[in-house]
Coordinates of C-alpha atoms in Angstrom, one line a residue:
X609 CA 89.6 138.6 55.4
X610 CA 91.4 135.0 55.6
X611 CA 91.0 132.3 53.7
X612 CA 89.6 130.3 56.1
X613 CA 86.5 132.9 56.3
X614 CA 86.6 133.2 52.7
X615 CA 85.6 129.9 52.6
X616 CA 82.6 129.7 55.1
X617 CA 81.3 132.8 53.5
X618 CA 81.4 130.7 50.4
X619 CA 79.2 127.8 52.1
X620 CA 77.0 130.5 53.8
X621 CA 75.8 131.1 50.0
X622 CA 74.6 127.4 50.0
X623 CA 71.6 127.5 52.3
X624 CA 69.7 124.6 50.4
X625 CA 72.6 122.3 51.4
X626 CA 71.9 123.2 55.0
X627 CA 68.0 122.4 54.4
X628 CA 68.6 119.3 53.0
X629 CA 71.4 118.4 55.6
X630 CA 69.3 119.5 59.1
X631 CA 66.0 117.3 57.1
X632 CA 67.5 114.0 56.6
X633 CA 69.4 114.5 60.1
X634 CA 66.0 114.7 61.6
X635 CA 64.2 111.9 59.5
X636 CA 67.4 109.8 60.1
X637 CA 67.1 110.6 63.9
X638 CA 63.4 109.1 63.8
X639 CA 64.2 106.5 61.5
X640 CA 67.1 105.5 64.6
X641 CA 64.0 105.8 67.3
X642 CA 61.9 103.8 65.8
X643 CA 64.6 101.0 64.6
X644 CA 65.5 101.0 68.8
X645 CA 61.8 100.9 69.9
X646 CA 62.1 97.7 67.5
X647 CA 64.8 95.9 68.9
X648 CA 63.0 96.6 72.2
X649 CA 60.0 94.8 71.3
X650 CA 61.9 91.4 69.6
X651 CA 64.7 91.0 72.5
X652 CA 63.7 87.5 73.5
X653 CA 63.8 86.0 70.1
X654 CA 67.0 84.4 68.4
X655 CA 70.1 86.8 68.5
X656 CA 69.8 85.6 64.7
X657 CA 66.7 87.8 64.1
X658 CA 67.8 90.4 66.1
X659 CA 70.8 91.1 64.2
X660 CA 69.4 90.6 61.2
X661 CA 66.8 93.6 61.8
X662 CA 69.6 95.8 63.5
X663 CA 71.8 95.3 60.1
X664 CA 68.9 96.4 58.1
X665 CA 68.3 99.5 60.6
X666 CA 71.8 100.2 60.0
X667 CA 71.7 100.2 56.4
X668 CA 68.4 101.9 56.1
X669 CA 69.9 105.2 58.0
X670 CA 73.2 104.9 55.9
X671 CA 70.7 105.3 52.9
X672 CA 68.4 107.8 54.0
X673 CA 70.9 110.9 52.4
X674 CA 70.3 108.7 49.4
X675 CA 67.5 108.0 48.8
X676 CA 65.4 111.2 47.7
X677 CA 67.9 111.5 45.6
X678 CA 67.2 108.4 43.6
X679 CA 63.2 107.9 44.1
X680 CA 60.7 111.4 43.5
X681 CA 60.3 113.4 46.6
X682 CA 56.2 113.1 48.4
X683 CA 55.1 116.6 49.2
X684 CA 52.8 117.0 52.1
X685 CA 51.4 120.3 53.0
X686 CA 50.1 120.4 56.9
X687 CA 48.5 123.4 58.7
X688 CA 48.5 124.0 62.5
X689 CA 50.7 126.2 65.0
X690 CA 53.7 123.9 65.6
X691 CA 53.8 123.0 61.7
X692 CA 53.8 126.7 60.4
X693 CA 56.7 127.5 63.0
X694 CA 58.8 124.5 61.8
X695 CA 58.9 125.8 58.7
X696 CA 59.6 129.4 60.1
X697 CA 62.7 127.6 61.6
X698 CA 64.0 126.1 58.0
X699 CA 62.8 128.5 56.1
X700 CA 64.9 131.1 58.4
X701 CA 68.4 129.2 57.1
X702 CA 67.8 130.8 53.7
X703 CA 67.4 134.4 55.2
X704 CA 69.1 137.1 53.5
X705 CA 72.9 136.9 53.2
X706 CA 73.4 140.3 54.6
X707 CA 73.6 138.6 58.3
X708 CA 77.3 137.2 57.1
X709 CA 79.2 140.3 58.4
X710 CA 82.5 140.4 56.5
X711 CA 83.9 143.1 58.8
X712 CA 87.1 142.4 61.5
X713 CA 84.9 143.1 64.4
X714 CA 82.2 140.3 64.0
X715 CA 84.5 137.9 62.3
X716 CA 83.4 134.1 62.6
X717 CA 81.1 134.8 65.1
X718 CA 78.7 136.4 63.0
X719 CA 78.0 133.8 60.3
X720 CA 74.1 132.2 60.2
X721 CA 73.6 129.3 62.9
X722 CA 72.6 127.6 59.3
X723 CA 76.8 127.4 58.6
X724 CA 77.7 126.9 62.2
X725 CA 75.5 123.4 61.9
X726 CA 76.8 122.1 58.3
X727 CA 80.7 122.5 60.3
X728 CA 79.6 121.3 63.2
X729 CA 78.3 118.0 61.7
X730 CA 80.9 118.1 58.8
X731 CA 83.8 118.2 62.2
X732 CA 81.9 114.7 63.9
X733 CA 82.0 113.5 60.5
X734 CA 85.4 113.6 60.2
X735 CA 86.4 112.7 63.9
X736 CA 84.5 109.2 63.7
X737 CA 85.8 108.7 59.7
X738 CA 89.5 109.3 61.3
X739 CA 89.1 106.7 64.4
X740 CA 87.6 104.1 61.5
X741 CA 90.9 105.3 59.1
X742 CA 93.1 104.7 62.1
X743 CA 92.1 101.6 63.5
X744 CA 92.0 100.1 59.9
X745 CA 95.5 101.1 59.9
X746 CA 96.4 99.6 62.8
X747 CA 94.4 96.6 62.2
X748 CA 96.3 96.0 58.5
X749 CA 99.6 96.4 60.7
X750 CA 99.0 94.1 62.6
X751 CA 97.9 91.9 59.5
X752 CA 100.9 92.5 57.4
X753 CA 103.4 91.9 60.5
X754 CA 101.9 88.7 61.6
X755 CA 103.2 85.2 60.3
X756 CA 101.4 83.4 57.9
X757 CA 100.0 79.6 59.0
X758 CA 100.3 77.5 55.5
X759 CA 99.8 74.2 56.7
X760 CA 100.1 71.7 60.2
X761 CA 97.0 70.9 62.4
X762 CA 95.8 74.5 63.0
X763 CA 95.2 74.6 58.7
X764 CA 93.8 71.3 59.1
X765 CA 91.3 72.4 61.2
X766 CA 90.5 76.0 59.8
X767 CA 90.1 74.0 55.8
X768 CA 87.5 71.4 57.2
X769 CA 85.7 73.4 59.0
X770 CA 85.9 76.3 56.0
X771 CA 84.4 73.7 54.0
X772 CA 81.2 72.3 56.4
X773 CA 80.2 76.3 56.8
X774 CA 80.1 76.6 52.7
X775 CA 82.4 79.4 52.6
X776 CA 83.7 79.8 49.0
X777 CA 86.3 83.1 49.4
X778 CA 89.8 82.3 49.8
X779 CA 90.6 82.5 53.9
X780 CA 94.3 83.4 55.3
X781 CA 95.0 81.9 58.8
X782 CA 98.2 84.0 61.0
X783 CA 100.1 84.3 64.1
X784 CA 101.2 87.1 66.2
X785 CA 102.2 88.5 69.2
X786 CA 100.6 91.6 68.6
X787 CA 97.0 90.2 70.0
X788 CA 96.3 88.5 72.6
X789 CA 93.0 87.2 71.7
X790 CA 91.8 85.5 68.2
X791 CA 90.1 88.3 65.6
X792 CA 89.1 88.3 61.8
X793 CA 90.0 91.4 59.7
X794 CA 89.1 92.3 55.9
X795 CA 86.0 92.5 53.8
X796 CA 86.6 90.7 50.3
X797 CA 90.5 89.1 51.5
X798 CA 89.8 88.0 55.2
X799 CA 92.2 86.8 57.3
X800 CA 92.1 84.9 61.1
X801 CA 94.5 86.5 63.2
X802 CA 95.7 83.3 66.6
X803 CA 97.7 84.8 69.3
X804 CA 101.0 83.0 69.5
X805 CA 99.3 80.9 72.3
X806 CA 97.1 79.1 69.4
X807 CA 100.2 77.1 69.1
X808 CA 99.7 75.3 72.1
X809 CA 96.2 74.8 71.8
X810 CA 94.6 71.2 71.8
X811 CA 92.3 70.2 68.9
X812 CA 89.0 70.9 70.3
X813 CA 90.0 74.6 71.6
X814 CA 91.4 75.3 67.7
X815 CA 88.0 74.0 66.4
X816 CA 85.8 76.4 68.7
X817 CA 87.9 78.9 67.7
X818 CA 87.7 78.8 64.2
X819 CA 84.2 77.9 64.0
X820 CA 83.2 81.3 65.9
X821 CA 86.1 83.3 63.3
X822 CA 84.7 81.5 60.6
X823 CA 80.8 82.6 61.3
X824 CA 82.1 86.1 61.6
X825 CA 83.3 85.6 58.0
X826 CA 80.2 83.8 56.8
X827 CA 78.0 86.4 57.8
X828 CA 80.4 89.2 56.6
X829 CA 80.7 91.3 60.1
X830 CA 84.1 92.7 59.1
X831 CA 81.7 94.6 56.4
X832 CA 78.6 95.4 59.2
X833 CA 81.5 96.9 61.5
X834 CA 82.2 99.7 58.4
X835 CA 78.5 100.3 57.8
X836 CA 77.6 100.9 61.5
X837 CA 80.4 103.4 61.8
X838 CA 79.6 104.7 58.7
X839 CA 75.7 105.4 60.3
X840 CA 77.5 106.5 63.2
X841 CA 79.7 109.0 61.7
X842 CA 76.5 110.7 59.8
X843 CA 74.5 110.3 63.0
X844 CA 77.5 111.0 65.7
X845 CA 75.1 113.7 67.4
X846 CA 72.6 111.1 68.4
X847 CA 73.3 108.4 71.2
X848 CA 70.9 106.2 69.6
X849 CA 73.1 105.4 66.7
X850 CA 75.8 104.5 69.5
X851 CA 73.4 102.4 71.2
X852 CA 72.8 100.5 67.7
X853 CA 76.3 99.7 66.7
X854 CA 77.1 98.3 70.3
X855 CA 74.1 96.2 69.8
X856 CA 74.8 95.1 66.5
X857 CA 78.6 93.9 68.2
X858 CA 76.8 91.8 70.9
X859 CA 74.5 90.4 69.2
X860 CA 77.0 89.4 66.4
X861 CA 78.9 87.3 68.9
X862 CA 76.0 86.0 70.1
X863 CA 74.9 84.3 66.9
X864 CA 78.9 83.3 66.1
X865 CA 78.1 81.3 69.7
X866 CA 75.4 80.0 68.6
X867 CA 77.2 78.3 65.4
X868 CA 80.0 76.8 67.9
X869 CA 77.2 75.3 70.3
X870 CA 74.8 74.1 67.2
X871 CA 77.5 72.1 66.0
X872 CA 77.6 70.2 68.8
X873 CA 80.2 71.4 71.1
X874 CA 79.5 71.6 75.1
X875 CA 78.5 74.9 76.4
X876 CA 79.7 74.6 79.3
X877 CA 83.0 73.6 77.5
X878 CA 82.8 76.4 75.4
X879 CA 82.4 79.1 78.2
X880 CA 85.5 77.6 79.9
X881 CA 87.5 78.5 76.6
X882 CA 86.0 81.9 76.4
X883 CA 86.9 82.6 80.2
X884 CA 90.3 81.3 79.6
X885 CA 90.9 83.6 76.8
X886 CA 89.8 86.6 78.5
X887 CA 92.1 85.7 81.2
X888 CA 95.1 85.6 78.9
X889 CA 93.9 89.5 77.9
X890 CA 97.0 92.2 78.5
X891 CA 94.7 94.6 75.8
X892 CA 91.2 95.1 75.0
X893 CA 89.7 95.2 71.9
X894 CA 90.9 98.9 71.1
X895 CA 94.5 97.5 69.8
X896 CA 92.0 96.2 66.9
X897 CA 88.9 98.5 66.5
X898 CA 88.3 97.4 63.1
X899 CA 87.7 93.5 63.6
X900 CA 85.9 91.4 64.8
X901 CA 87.0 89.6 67.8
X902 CA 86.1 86.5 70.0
X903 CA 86.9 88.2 72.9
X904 CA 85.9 91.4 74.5
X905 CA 85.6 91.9 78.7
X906 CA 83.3 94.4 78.6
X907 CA 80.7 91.8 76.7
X908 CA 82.2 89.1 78.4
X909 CA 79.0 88.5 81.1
X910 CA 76.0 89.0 79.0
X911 CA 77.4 86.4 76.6
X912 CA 78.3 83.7 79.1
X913 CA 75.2 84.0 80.3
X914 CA 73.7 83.8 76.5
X915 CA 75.7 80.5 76.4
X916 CA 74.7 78.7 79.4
X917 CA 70.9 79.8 79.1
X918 CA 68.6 77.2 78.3
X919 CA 66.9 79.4 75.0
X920 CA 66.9 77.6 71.8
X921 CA 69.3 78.3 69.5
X922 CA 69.8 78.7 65.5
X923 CA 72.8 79.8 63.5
X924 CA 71.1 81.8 60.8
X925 CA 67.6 82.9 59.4
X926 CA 65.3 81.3 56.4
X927 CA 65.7 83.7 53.5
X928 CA 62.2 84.0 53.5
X929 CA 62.9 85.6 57.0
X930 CA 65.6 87.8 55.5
X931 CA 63.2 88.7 52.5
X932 CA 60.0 89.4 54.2
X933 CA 62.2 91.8 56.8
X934 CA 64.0 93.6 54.1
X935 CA 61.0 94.4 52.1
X936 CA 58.7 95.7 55.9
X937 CA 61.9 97.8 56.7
X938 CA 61.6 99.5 53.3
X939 CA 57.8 99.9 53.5
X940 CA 58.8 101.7 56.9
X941 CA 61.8 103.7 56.1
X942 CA 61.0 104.9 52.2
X943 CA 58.2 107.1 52.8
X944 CA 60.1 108.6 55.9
X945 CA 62.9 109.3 53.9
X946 CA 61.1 110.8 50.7
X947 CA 58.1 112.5 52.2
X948 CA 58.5 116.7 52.5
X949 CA 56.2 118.0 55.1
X950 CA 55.4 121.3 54.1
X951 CA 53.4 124.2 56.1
X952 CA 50.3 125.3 54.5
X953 CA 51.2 128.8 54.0
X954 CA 48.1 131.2 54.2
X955 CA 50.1 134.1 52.9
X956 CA 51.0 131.9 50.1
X957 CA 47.4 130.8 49.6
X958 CA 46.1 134.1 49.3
X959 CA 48.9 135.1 46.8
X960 CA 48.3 132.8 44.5
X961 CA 45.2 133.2 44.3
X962 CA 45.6 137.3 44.1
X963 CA 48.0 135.9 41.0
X964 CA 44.8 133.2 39.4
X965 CA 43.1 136.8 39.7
X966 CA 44.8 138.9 38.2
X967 CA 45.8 136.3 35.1
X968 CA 41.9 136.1 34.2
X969 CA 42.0 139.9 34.3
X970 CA 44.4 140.2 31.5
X971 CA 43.1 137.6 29.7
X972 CA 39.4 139.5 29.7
X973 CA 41.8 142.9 28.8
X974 CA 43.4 141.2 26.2
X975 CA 40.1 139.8 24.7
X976 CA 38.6 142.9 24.9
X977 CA 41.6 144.8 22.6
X978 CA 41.5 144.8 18.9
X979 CA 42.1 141.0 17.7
X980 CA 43.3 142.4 14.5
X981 CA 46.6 142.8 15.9
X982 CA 48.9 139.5 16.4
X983 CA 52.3 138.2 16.8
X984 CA 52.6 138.4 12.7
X985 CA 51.6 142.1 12.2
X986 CA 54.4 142.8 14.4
X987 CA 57.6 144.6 12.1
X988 CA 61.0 145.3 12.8
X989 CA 61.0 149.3 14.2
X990 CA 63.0 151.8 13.6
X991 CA 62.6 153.4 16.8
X992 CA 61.9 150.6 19.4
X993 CA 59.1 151.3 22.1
X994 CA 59.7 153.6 25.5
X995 CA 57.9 152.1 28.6
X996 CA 56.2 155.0 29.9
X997 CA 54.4 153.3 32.8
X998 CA 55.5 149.8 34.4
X999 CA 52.9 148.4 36.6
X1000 CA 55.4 147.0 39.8
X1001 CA 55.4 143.6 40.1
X1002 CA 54.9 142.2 43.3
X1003 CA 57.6 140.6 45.5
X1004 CA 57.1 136.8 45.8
X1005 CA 56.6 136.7 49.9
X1006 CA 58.1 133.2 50.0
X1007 CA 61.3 134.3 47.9
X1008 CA 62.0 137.1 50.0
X1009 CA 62.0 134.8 52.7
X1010 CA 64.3 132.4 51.6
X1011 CA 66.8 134.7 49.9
X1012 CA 65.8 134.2 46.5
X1013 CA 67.0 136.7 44.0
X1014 CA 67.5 137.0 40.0
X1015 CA 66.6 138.8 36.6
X1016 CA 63.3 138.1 34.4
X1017 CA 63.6 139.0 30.8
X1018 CA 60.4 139.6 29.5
X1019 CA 59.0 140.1 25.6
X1020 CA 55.4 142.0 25.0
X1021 CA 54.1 142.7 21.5
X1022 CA 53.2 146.7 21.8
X1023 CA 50.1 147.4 19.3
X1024 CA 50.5 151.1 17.6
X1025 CA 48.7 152.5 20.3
X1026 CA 51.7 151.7 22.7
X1027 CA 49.3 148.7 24.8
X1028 CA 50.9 145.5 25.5
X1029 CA 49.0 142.6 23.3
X1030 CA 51.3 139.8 24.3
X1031 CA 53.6 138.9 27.0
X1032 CA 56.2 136.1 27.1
X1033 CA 58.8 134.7 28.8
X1034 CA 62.4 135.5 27.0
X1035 CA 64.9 134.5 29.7
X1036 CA 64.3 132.9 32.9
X1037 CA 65.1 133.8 35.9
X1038 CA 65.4 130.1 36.9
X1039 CA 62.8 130.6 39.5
X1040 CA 59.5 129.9 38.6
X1041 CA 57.9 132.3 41.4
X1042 CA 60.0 134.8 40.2
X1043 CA 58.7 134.3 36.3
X1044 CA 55.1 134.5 37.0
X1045 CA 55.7 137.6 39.3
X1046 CA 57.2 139.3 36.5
X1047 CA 55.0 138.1 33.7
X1048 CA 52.0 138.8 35.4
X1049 CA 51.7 142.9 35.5
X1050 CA 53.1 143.3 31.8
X1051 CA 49.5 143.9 30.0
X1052 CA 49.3 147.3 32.5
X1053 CA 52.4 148.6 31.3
X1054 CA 52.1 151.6 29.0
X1055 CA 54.6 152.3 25.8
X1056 CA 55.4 154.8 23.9
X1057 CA 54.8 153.1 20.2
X1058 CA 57.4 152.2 18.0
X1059 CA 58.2 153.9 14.9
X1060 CA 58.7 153.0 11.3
X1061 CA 59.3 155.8 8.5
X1062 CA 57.7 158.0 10.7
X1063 CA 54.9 156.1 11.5
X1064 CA 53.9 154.1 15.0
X1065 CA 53.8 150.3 14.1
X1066 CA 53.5 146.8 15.7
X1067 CA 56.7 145.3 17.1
X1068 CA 58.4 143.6 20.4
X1069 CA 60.2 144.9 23.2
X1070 CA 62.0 143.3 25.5
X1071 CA 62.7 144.8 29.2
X1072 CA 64.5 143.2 32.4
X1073 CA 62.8 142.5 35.9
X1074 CA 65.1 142.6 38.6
X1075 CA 64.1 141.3 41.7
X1076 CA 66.6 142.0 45.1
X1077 CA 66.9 142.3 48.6
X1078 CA 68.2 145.1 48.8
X1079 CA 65.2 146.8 48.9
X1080 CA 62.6 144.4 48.5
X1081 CA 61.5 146.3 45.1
X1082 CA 62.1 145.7 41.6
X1083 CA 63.5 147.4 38.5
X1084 CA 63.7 147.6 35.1
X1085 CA 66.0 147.9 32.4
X1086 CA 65.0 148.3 28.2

C-alpha cells in the first residue's frame, strides 16, 4: 500500500471530522439561503444598507465552523420519518472501518463516501485559496514594480481629499503601466495604483478618482474581498456563495459612487469619466483579482445606470444602523450554527429504559444481601477471586452503529460467598455508553471467593470488558 492510501486510511479513522464537516456545510448552506432571500427583499434601498448586510452575511458564514466551538452546542431531539433517516445518513459515516479495503484490487475506490467528501471539499478549498494566493501575488507585483508618486498636483489632491474623508492610516499613491485602470491594494498598508494616463489627467478627473479609491479604503473593501473568498473557498460547492461575493463587488462600487456624487460632483460628469476609462481598458479586472478597482466592464451598465438614476443617495450608515443589523444577524445565525438536531431514537428509548430497569434491580439485590459486608471488610487475598459466571453485557445499539469500540475496567467487592456487593468504575473506556453497559450486569456475575490462610474472605477484583466489532460481543479478561 502507498503512501498516499496510507494516509486516507488514516483520515477514514476520523469519522467525527466528517460529521462535523458535512453539519456546518449544511447549516452554512442555509445560513447562504437565507442571507440571499434577504438581499432580495432590501434591493431598492441604499446600496449602503445593502452592503452592509451582505458583509455581515459574509462574515456570519466564515464563522459558522467557529462558532460551536466557542459558545455550548443546543441539542434538539425531533421524531418523524425524514428526521430518523437523516440521522441514518450521518450516523452511517461512522460505520465500521472494515468497509476501508486495504487490498490492491479495491484500492482507492473502496474507501467510505464519508473520506471521498472531506477530499473533495478539502481539493475546492485549496483551488479557490490558490487563485486568492496567486492574484495576491500578482497584485503585490504589480505594487512593488510601480513608481511611487511623492508629491506634485496628483499628491495634492489624494492628501486633501484623504483628510475631508477622515482617514487616519498612512496612504501610498503609484504609477504604472502595468494597469490600465485606477485600483487600491492592501489591508493595513494600502496603496492607490494611476495608470500612467493619470498623468495627464485634469484636476477634476484626479479628484473623482481619488475620492472613489479613497471610499474603497475608508470602508476597508481590500479586507471584505479576502473574507468573501474566504466564505467562498469553505462554501465553493454552493453557487449561492458565488452569487454573494459578486454582489458584495457591485454593490461596493455602488456606495464608492455614491461618495464621488454626494460630494458634489455632476453625475452625468462622472459617468463620462467612468466610460472613458473603460474605454482606455486593454485588460479586465483579472490582471488584479485581489483589488479593488474603479473599473470593471462586465459591471460597467448596472452602475451607469446606478449613477444617472434619480434614487437618493448616502455615503455610509448611522452606527445605530450598523449596530442594530449586527446584533439581528446574530440572533439569526447563532442558534443556526449551535443547535444539533438529533432523531428521537426509539431503539435508544427503549434501551435506556431496559438500562433505568435493570439499575433499580440491582439496587433491590443489593439491598436485599447481607449489609454486614462493606467496602472496609474487604482484605487483601491470597488467592484472588475466579469469575465463574459473567452475565453478558449488552452491546450499546448506537455505538455499534457509529463504530465505537474500547475496554471497561471494572472493580466489584466479592463477599465470601463469591456474590458481587459493589461495582465501580476503575478505568474508563472514555465512552460513557460503553461504561454503563459494562457496569450494569456486574451484581449477576458469580465468583469463586477469594482466599486467605485457607479461608474464603472479602476482597476486590478487577476484570476487563471488551467491547468490538468484530463480532458484536464482548469479553473479559481477570
Amino acid at each position: 500500500m502507498n503512501w498516499l492510501e496510507q494516509s486516507l486510511l488514516r483520515l477514514a479513522d476520523y469519522p467525527q471530522l466528517s460529521i462535523y464537516l458535512l453539519t456546518f456545510l449544511v447549516k452554512g448552506s442555509l445560513a447562504l439561503l437565507l442571507s440571499v432571500l434577504t438581499i432580495a427583499a432590501i434591493r431598492s434601498t441604499a446600496p449602503a444598507k445593502r452592503s452592509l448586510v451582505i458583509r455581515l452575511s459574509l462574515a456570519a458564514v466564515v464563522l459558522f465552523p467557529v462558532l460551536p466551538l466557542i459558545f455550548p452546542g443546543l441539542e434538539i431531539k425531533l421524531t418523524g420519518f425524514l428526521v430518523s433517516n437523516l440521522r441514518g445518513t450521518i450516523s452511517s459515516i461512522s460505520v465500521d472501518q472494515s468497509a476501508v479495503v486495504e487490498n490492491s484490487a479495491g484500492g482507492l475506490a473502496m474507501l467510505p463516501w464519508a473520506v471521498w467528501l472531506t477530499l473533495s471539499w478539502l481539493a475546492g478549498v485549496m483551488a479557490v485559496s490558490s487563485r486568492v494566493a496567486l492574484g495576491t501575488f500578482l497584485s503585490s507585483r504589480i505594487v512593488e514594480g510601480a513608481v511611487r508618486v511623492e508629491d506634485g498636483p496628483i499628491m495634492a489632491v489624494a492628501n486633501q481629499l484623504k483628510h475631508d474623508l477622515d482617514i487616519k492610516q498612512t496612504i501610498r499613491v503609484a504609477i504604472s503601466g502595468a494597469t490600465d485602470s485606477p485600483f487600491v491594494f492592501g489591508v493595513f498598508r494600502p496603496t492607490v495604483m494611476l495608470p500612467v494616463a493619470a498623468n495627464s489627467w485634469s484636476a477634476d478627473s484626479l479628484r473623482m478618482i481619488f475620492l472613489h479609491e479613497l471610499a474603497h479604503i475608508k470602508r476597508m473593501d481590500v479586507f471584505w474581498v479576502y473574507v468573501s473568498f474566504l466564505a467562498a473557498a469553505l462554501y465553493w460547492f454552493n453557487p449561492l456563495v458565488w452569487i454573494l461575493r459578486k454582489k458584495s463587488t457591485i454593490e461596493s462600487d455602488k456606495v464608492c459612487d455614491d461618495y464621488v456624487i454626494c460630494s458634489g460632483t455632476d453625475k452625468v460628469a462622472y459617468a463620462e469619466h467612468l466610460l472613458g476609462v473603460i474605454r482606455a481598458l486593454r485588460r479586465d479586472c483579472a490582471s488584479v483579482p485581489i483589488a479593488v478597482g474603479m473599473a470593471r466592464k462586465t459591471q460597467m451598465e448596472g452602475r451607469l445606470m446606478s449613477i444617472l438614476s434619480d434614487r437618493k443617495r448616502i455615503a455610509g450608515v448611522r452606527r445605530s444602523l450598523v449596530v442594530w443589523t449586527t446584533v439581528v444577524t446574530l440572533l439569526l445565525v447563532m442558534p443556526l450554527a449551535i443547535v444539533e438536531i438529533q432523531a428521537a431514537d426509539p431503539a435508544q428509548e427503549k434501551q435506556s429504559q431496559k438500562e433505568a430497569d435493570l439499575k433499580a434491580k440491582q439496587m433491590q439485590a443489593k439491598a436485599s444481601n447481607d449489609d454486614s459486608v462493606h467496602s472496609d471488610d474487604a482484605v487483601l487475598a491470597e488467592v484472588m477471586p475466579v469469575m465463574i459466571y459473567q452475565e453478558a453485557p449488552e452491546y450499546p445499539e448506537d455505538a455499534k452503529k457509529a463504530g465505537l469500540t474500547g475496554s471497561v475496567w471494572v472493580r466489584v467487592l466479592v463477599d465470601s460467598t463469591g456474590a458481587a456487593r459493589e461495582a465501580m468504575l476503575s478505568k474508563s473506556s472514555g465512552n460513557e455508553q460503553l461504561d454503563n453497559a459494562a457496569l450494569a450486569p456486574a451484581y449477576k456475575n458469580k465468583f469463586k471467593p477469594g482466599l486467605k490462610d485457607g479461608k474464603p474472605v472479602v476482597c476486590w477484583v478487577t476484570y476487563k470488558v471488551v467491547f468490538a466489532l468484530d463480532d458484536a460481543d464482548t469479553t473479559k479478561e481477570h
